[in-house]
Amino acid sequence: MHIETIAVHAGAEVDPATGAVAPPIHLSTTFEHGPASQPSHGHLYIRESNPTQSRLEDALAQLEGGELALAFASGMGAGTAVLQALTPGSHVILPDDVYVDFRTIRAEFLPRWGIDSTVVDMSNLAALKSALQPNTKLIWTETPSNPLIKITDLCAVAALAHDVGALVLTDNTFATPILQRPLELGGDIVLHSTTKYCGGHSDVQGGALVFRCNNGFAESVQHTRKVMGAAASPFNSWLVLRGLRSLACRVERHSANAFAVANAILPCARVEAVHYPGLANHPGHTIAAKQMKAFGGMMSFRVKGGWDEAVNVAARVKLFLNATSLGGPESLIEHRASSEGKDSITPKNLLRLSVGLEHPDDLIEDLLQALR
Ligand SMILES: *Cc1c(COP(=O)(O)O)cnc(C)c1O
């Protein structure tokens, strides 16, 4: 079945109790069980599992082609559960431009949990190879990455990882399962901040993991979620599930708009560089064309000059909103170095765009007047 069809139908079974076509939201925190606590309806307590969250998980597993999906309260909750499920003494390899709060987890928390880590440029396979250790258990990838929109060759990373028995996790938040299916490229775990494109309307926070195999490691991540408590709420699960229905259409439009915007600002005298994998001059273009169906709605560009020149452009836009996050219908612009704070390694003249669902001509007109 095609992914567009899966997005519409996965987890959308008609409610057997009422015939409702739109899924019900079950807010109950507890579920009737037998006198010796035997689960008689499949669920016991909301934090362990609940019907609305299970529907969302069913849909996400089908969309990514995995055996098990777990929904979380946030993307950070999801990624952290994977790291917490590793045994002390494990070694993980992370990309140098990993999502900023995972950089914080690495610096502040991995040492407390007894986990060693190395940071590499994931687009440099020789660097990755030389960072592998006998105790390397996990290679973390994020492609396209945030905010430099770098591309990682997922097939090549999976081959290196599996040689040493390590798992590969891919943060697929920017690409979504519509454009990139990491489990089919050899990956083991997919991470989403469903706060972004999956939810798609800037009104819900959530995260998810999808596992290629429902094996012992997946079970220990599920155990971590149950005990640590970062489960999704029923209402948030319902909103993400609702977002998934239109994901394929939205992502197609986001991608077409971003492609148009990237090409329109590229020749601007005030633009130093445009980072968008759909451009032929992007260093990851060939790999992106191989592993992605289209190039997505996220891009960034550098303004000639520094911090002030970039902030001045962000101050002059009228249609783009100055706001963080991404994946909603409205186009956003963000001076990433200011939002990431004092430890940011992002170039000071970089502006990140989440290209929304407006007409591309209006978006281009706005950016061109801001770049005058
Ligand atoms: C937003 C984001 C996260 C974190 O997700 P939250 O839902 O904000 O916790 C992780 N990875 C990427 C690529 C993101 O954009």
XYZ file of C-alpha atoms and ligand atoms in Angstrom:
387
model
C 0.000 0.000 0.000
C 1.211 3.543 -0.707
C 2.270 5.760 2.190
C -0.430 8.353 1.387
C -3.090 5.675 1.863
C -1.489 4.372 5.055
C -1.466 7.916 6.468
C -5.227 8.183 5.962
C -6.212 4.730 7.211
C -3.665 3.599 9.826
C -5.185 3.514 13.318
C -8.492 4.746 11.873
C -10.658 1.695 12.518
C -14.301 2.589 13.057
C -15.142 2.602 16.778
C -16.804 -0.782 17.408
C -18.955 0.595 20.244
C -20.564 3.484 18.319
C -19.630 3.289 14.643
C -17.867 6.660 14.947
C -15.559 7.270 11.966
C -13.382 9.807 13.787
C -11.564 8.060 16.654
C -12.872 8.519 20.193
C -10.671 10.086 22.888
C -10.564 7.887 25.962
C -9.550 10.019 28.920
C -9.996 7.275 31.521
C -6.925 6.843 33.695
C -7.871 3.332 34.778
C -9.446 0.289 33.167
C -11.541 -2.446 34.690
C -9.624 -5.642 35.390
C -10.359 -9.043 36.901
C -10.312 -9.679 40.661
C -6.659 -10.776 40.519
C -5.664 -7.755 38.351
C -5.990 -9.713 35.116
C -6.287 -7.186 32.243
C -9.708 -7.898 30.733
C -9.805 -5.075 28.153
C -6.116 -4.812 27.198
C -5.274 -1.775 29.355
C -4.798 -1.277 33.104
C -3.439 2.172 33.872
C -3.013 5.249 31.653
C 0.772 5.583 32.053
C 1.350 1.997 30.922
C -0.949 2.115 27.885
C -4.281 3.608 26.895
C -6.587 3.162 23.896
C -6.015 6.536 22.205
C -2.244 6.279 22.535
C -2.383 2.704 21.184
C -4.234 3.909 18.075
C -1.562 6.500 17.439
C 1.185 3.911 17.979
C -0.467 1.553 15.532
C -0.562 4.336 12.921
C 3.073 5.358 13.487
C 4.325 1.755 13.314
C 2.584 1.307 9.969
C 3.855 4.627 8.597
C 7.491 3.855 9.446
C 7.231 0.130 8.702
C 8.277 -0.978 12.213
C 7.075 -3.728 14.520
C 6.494 -1.459 17.521
C 5.839 2.241 18.054
C 5.823 4.063 21.387
C 4.248 7.499 21.817
C 5.783 9.957 24.271
C 4.929 13.278 25.864
C 7.622 15.013 23.768
C 10.396 14.340 21.300
C 12.901 14.851 24.120
C 11.064 12.311 26.265
C 11.261 9.791 23.415
C 14.963 10.249 22.667
C 15.902 10.309 26.332
C 14.101 6.996 26.950
C 16.406 5.331 24.401
C 19.509 6.684 26.135
C 18.153 5.709 29.567
C 17.551 2.152 28.391
C 21.267 1.673 27.574
C 23.332 -0.096 30.212
C 26.088 1.828 32.035
C 29.404 1.393 30.261
C 27.768 1.741 26.823
C 29.247 4.108 24.259
C 27.123 6.213 21.900
C 28.118 8.307 18.887
C 26.185 11.503 18.199
C 26.309 13.963 15.291
C 28.035 17.296 15.920
C 24.866 19.209 15.064
C 22.438 16.982 16.977
C 19.242 18.763 18.149
C 20.368 21.248 20.781
C 18.716 19.685 23.844
C 20.258 16.296 23.074
C 23.601 18.125 23.213
C 22.592 19.120 26.744
C 21.652 15.516 27.584
C 25.066 14.442 26.354
C 26.943 17.043 28.376
C 24.936 16.961 31.609
C 23.269 13.562 31.880
C 25.138 10.836 29.953
C 28.120 11.045 32.354
C 25.754 10.645 35.355
C 24.250 7.561 33.731
C 27.701 6.072 33.104
C 27.429 6.336 29.322
C 30.427 7.360 27.195
C 29.915 9.368 24.055
C 31.749 10.723 21.044
C 30.586 13.476 18.724
C 31.401 13.257 15.011
C 30.462 14.863 11.728
C 28.055 12.129 10.518
C 28.532 13.157 6.898
C 32.176 12.038 7.292
C 32.061 8.228 7.294
C 35.800 7.903 7.954
C 35.370 9.958 11.140
C 32.446 7.789 12.186
C 34.422 4.608 11.544
C 37.331 5.751 13.659
C 34.981 6.695 16.535
C 33.588 3.140 16.799
C 34.549 1.282 19.974
C 33.965 -2.305 21.096
C 31.270 -1.009 23.501
C 29.520 1.229 20.928
C 25.839 0.389 21.328
C 24.121 3.239 19.512
C 24.793 5.567 16.588
C 22.523 8.599 16.597
C 21.676 10.212 13.270
C 19.572 13.223 12.365
C 18.998 13.852 8.681
C 18.306 16.445 7.408
C 19.894 17.974 10.490
C 19.031 21.005 12.532
C 19.831 23.780 11.692
C 22.553 23.241 9.080
C 20.369 20.815 7.092
C 23.274 18.382 6.703
C 22.584 14.973 5.162
C 23.722 11.623 6.573
C 23.978 8.533 4.352
C 21.707 6.217 6.348
C 22.545 3.004 4.427
C 26.274 3.563 4.910
C 25.898 4.324 8.637
C 23.751 1.212 9.135
C 26.388 -0.963 7.457
C 29.149 0.399 9.730
C 26.979 0.082 12.850
C 25.856 -3.450 12.212
C 29.470 -4.585 11.680
C 30.056 -3.809 15.369
C 26.592 -4.773 16.648
C 25.464 -1.198 17.347
C 21.923 0.105 16.784
C 21.200 3.083 14.526
C 18.658 5.669 15.620
C 17.441 8.272 13.132
C 15.744 11.474 14.184
C 13.271 11.654 11.286
C 11.477 14.781 12.523
C 12.422 16.974 9.528
C 11.836 14.363 6.814
C 8.742 12.577 8.220
C 7.906 9.016 7.114
C 6.410 10.477 3.940
C 9.821 11.531 2.609
C 12.246 9.136 4.302
C 11.824 5.677 5.849
C 14.982 4.967 7.852
C 13.980 1.420 8.851
C 13.919 0.448 5.167
C 17.417 1.915 4.791
C 18.812 -0.404 7.488
C 18.066 1.639 10.613
C 16.778 0.207 13.885
C 14.913 3.015 15.643
C 13.143 6.115 14.324
C 12.633 9.148 16.552
C 10.044 11.863 15.979
C 9.180 15.068 17.650
C 5.521 14.746 16.674
C 5.234 18.344 17.925
C 6.433 19.252 14.434
C 5.145 17.867 11.100
C 3.227 14.850 12.449
C 1.007 17.072 14.620
C 1.373 19.693 11.939
C -0.691 22.557 13.364
C 1.581 24.099 16.045
C -0.859 23.040 18.752
C 0.358 19.757 20.278
C 3.505 18.459 21.933
C 4.500 14.849 21.437
C 7.233 12.387 20.587
C 7.506 8.889 19.219
C 9.861 5.985 18.690
C 9.378 3.295 16.078
C 11.401 0.068 16.308
C 12.218 -2.182 13.372
C 12.113 -5.210 15.708
C 10.052 -5.636 18.837
C 13.022 -7.142 20.660
C 14.557 -6.962 24.122
C 15.870 -3.426 23.635
C 12.450 -2.139 22.526
C 10.991 -3.775 25.632
C 13.461 -2.042 27.896
C 12.623 1.331 26.305
C 8.934 0.601 26.880
C 9.731 -0.284 30.482
C 11.641 3.007 30.816
C 8.651 4.976 29.540
C 6.266 3.177 31.865
C 8.394 3.784 34.957
C 9.837 7.231 34.133
C 6.418 8.399 32.951
C 6.981 10.326 29.706
C 3.896 8.744 28.095
C 1.670 10.767 25.726
C -1.660 12.049 27.033
C -4.826 10.759 25.325
C -5.744 14.207 24.030
C -2.283 14.834 22.601
C -2.254 11.349 21.054
C -5.581 12.165 19.411
C -4.293 15.469 18.003
C -1.182 13.830 16.547
C -3.298 11.063 15.036
C -5.512 13.741 13.481
C -2.429 15.453 12.067
C -1.194 12.234 10.452
C -4.284 12.093 8.231
C -3.123 15.058 6.151
C 0.641 14.529 6.592
C 1.325 13.387 3.030
C -0.477 16.345 1.401
C 1.059 18.841 3.765
C 4.613 17.574 3.359
C 4.310 17.644 -0.428
C 3.303 21.312 -0.279
C 5.930 22.181 2.354
C 8.584 20.621 0.097
C 7.421 22.379 -3.068
C 7.292 25.729 -1.259
C 10.751 25.297 0.295
C 12.218 24.353 -3.069
C 10.761 27.514 -4.603
C 11.968 29.705 -1.714
C 15.495 28.220 -1.770
C 15.861 28.901 -5.487
C 14.439 32.411 -5.159
C 16.781 33.629 -2.417
C 19.899 31.864 -3.743
C 20.837 34.680 -6.180
C 20.259 37.486 -3.616
C 23.274 39.753 -3.166
C 22.855 39.692 0.634
C 22.701 35.889 0.864
C 26.011 34.160 1.547
C 24.759 30.557 1.350
C 21.504 28.592 1.242
C 21.353 25.237 3.013
C 18.687 23.138 1.314
C 19.288 19.550 0.157
C 17.127 20.100 -2.920
C 19.737 22.469 -4.358
C 22.237 20.757 -6.660
C 25.143 22.550 -4.936
C 24.244 21.160 -1.467
C 27.017 18.709 -0.416
C 24.415 16.098 0.554
C 22.225 16.529 -2.532
C 23.038 13.178 -4.186
C 22.499 11.185 -0.994
C 19.326 13.108 -0.162
C 17.980 12.429 -3.673
C 18.675 8.722 -3.116
C 17.114 8.352 0.343
C 14.354 10.992 0.341
C 11.252 11.293 -1.822
C 11.427 15.111 -1.754
C 13.581 17.510 0.259
C 11.189 18.748 2.930
C 10.111 22.135 4.232
C 13.139 23.022 6.372
C 16.019 25.186 5.171
C 18.442 27.729 6.480
C 20.508 30.492 4.941
C 23.377 32.725 5.929
C 23.209 36.462 5.533
C 26.386 38.277 4.455
C 27.847 39.853 7.583
C 27.248 38.533 11.097
C 24.785 38.402 13.965
C 23.372 41.931 13.446
C 22.859 41.635 9.692
C 20.984 38.318 10.163
C 18.818 39.677 12.994
C 18.007 42.731 10.852
C 16.631 40.496 8.102
C 14.533 38.586 10.662
C 13.244 41.944 11.929
C 12.088 43.048 8.455
C 9.889 40.066 7.482
C 6.147 40.727 7.522
C 4.572 37.366 6.691
C 7.098 34.939 8.203
C 6.728 34.887 11.984
C 9.723 35.126 14.276
C 9.242 31.969 16.311
C 10.963 28.708 17.112
C 9.673 25.208 16.234
C 8.599 24.024 12.813
C 6.208 21.940 10.779
C 3.048 24.045 11.206
C 0.985 25.673 8.455
C 2.500 29.117 9.092
C 6.008 29.971 7.873
C 8.531 30.695 10.622
C 11.917 32.371 10.670
C 14.422 32.072 13.476
C 17.868 33.412 14.285
C 19.037 30.093 15.646
C 22.165 31.298 17.475
C 20.046 33.566 19.701
C 17.493 30.861 20.423
C 20.142 28.212 21.220
C 21.868 30.398 23.789
C 25.472 30.869 24.811
C 26.785 27.378 23.964
C 25.418 27.507 20.424
C 27.777 26.348 17.670
C 25.426 27.563 14.930
C 26.867 30.240 12.603
C 25.873 33.683 13.913
C 24.585 34.831 10.530
C 22.253 31.859 10.036
C 18.469 32.127 9.786
C 16.363 28.979 9.828
C 13.096 28.788 7.916
C 10.178 26.461 8.470
C 8.465 27.003 5.146
C 4.723 26.756 5.645
C 1.691 26.125 3.486
C 1.095 29.660 2.167
C 1.399 30.472 -1.544
C 5.117 30.399 -2.411
C 4.972 33.741 -4.253
C 3.865 35.512 -1.063
C 6.676 33.895 0.927
C 9.267 34.815 -1.688
C 8.026 38.399 -1.931
C 8.326 38.741 1.851
C 11.882 37.376 1.996
C 13.066 39.413 -0.966
C 11.796 42.662 0.580
C 13.503 41.703 3.883
C 16.756 41.011 1.999
C 16.717 44.279 0.031
C 11.851 19.687 18.264
C 12.823 18.626 17.976
C 13.157 17.666 18.938
C 12.606 17.727 20.356
O 11.232 17.488 20.367
P 10.222 18.132 21.485
O 8.901 17.623 21.025
O 10.376 19.609 21.429
O 10.651 17.578 22.793
C 14.045 16.675 18.581
N 14.590 16.616 17.358
C 14.303 17.521 16.405
C 14.949 17.415 15.079
C 13.413 18.553 16.678
O 13.143 19.465 15.741
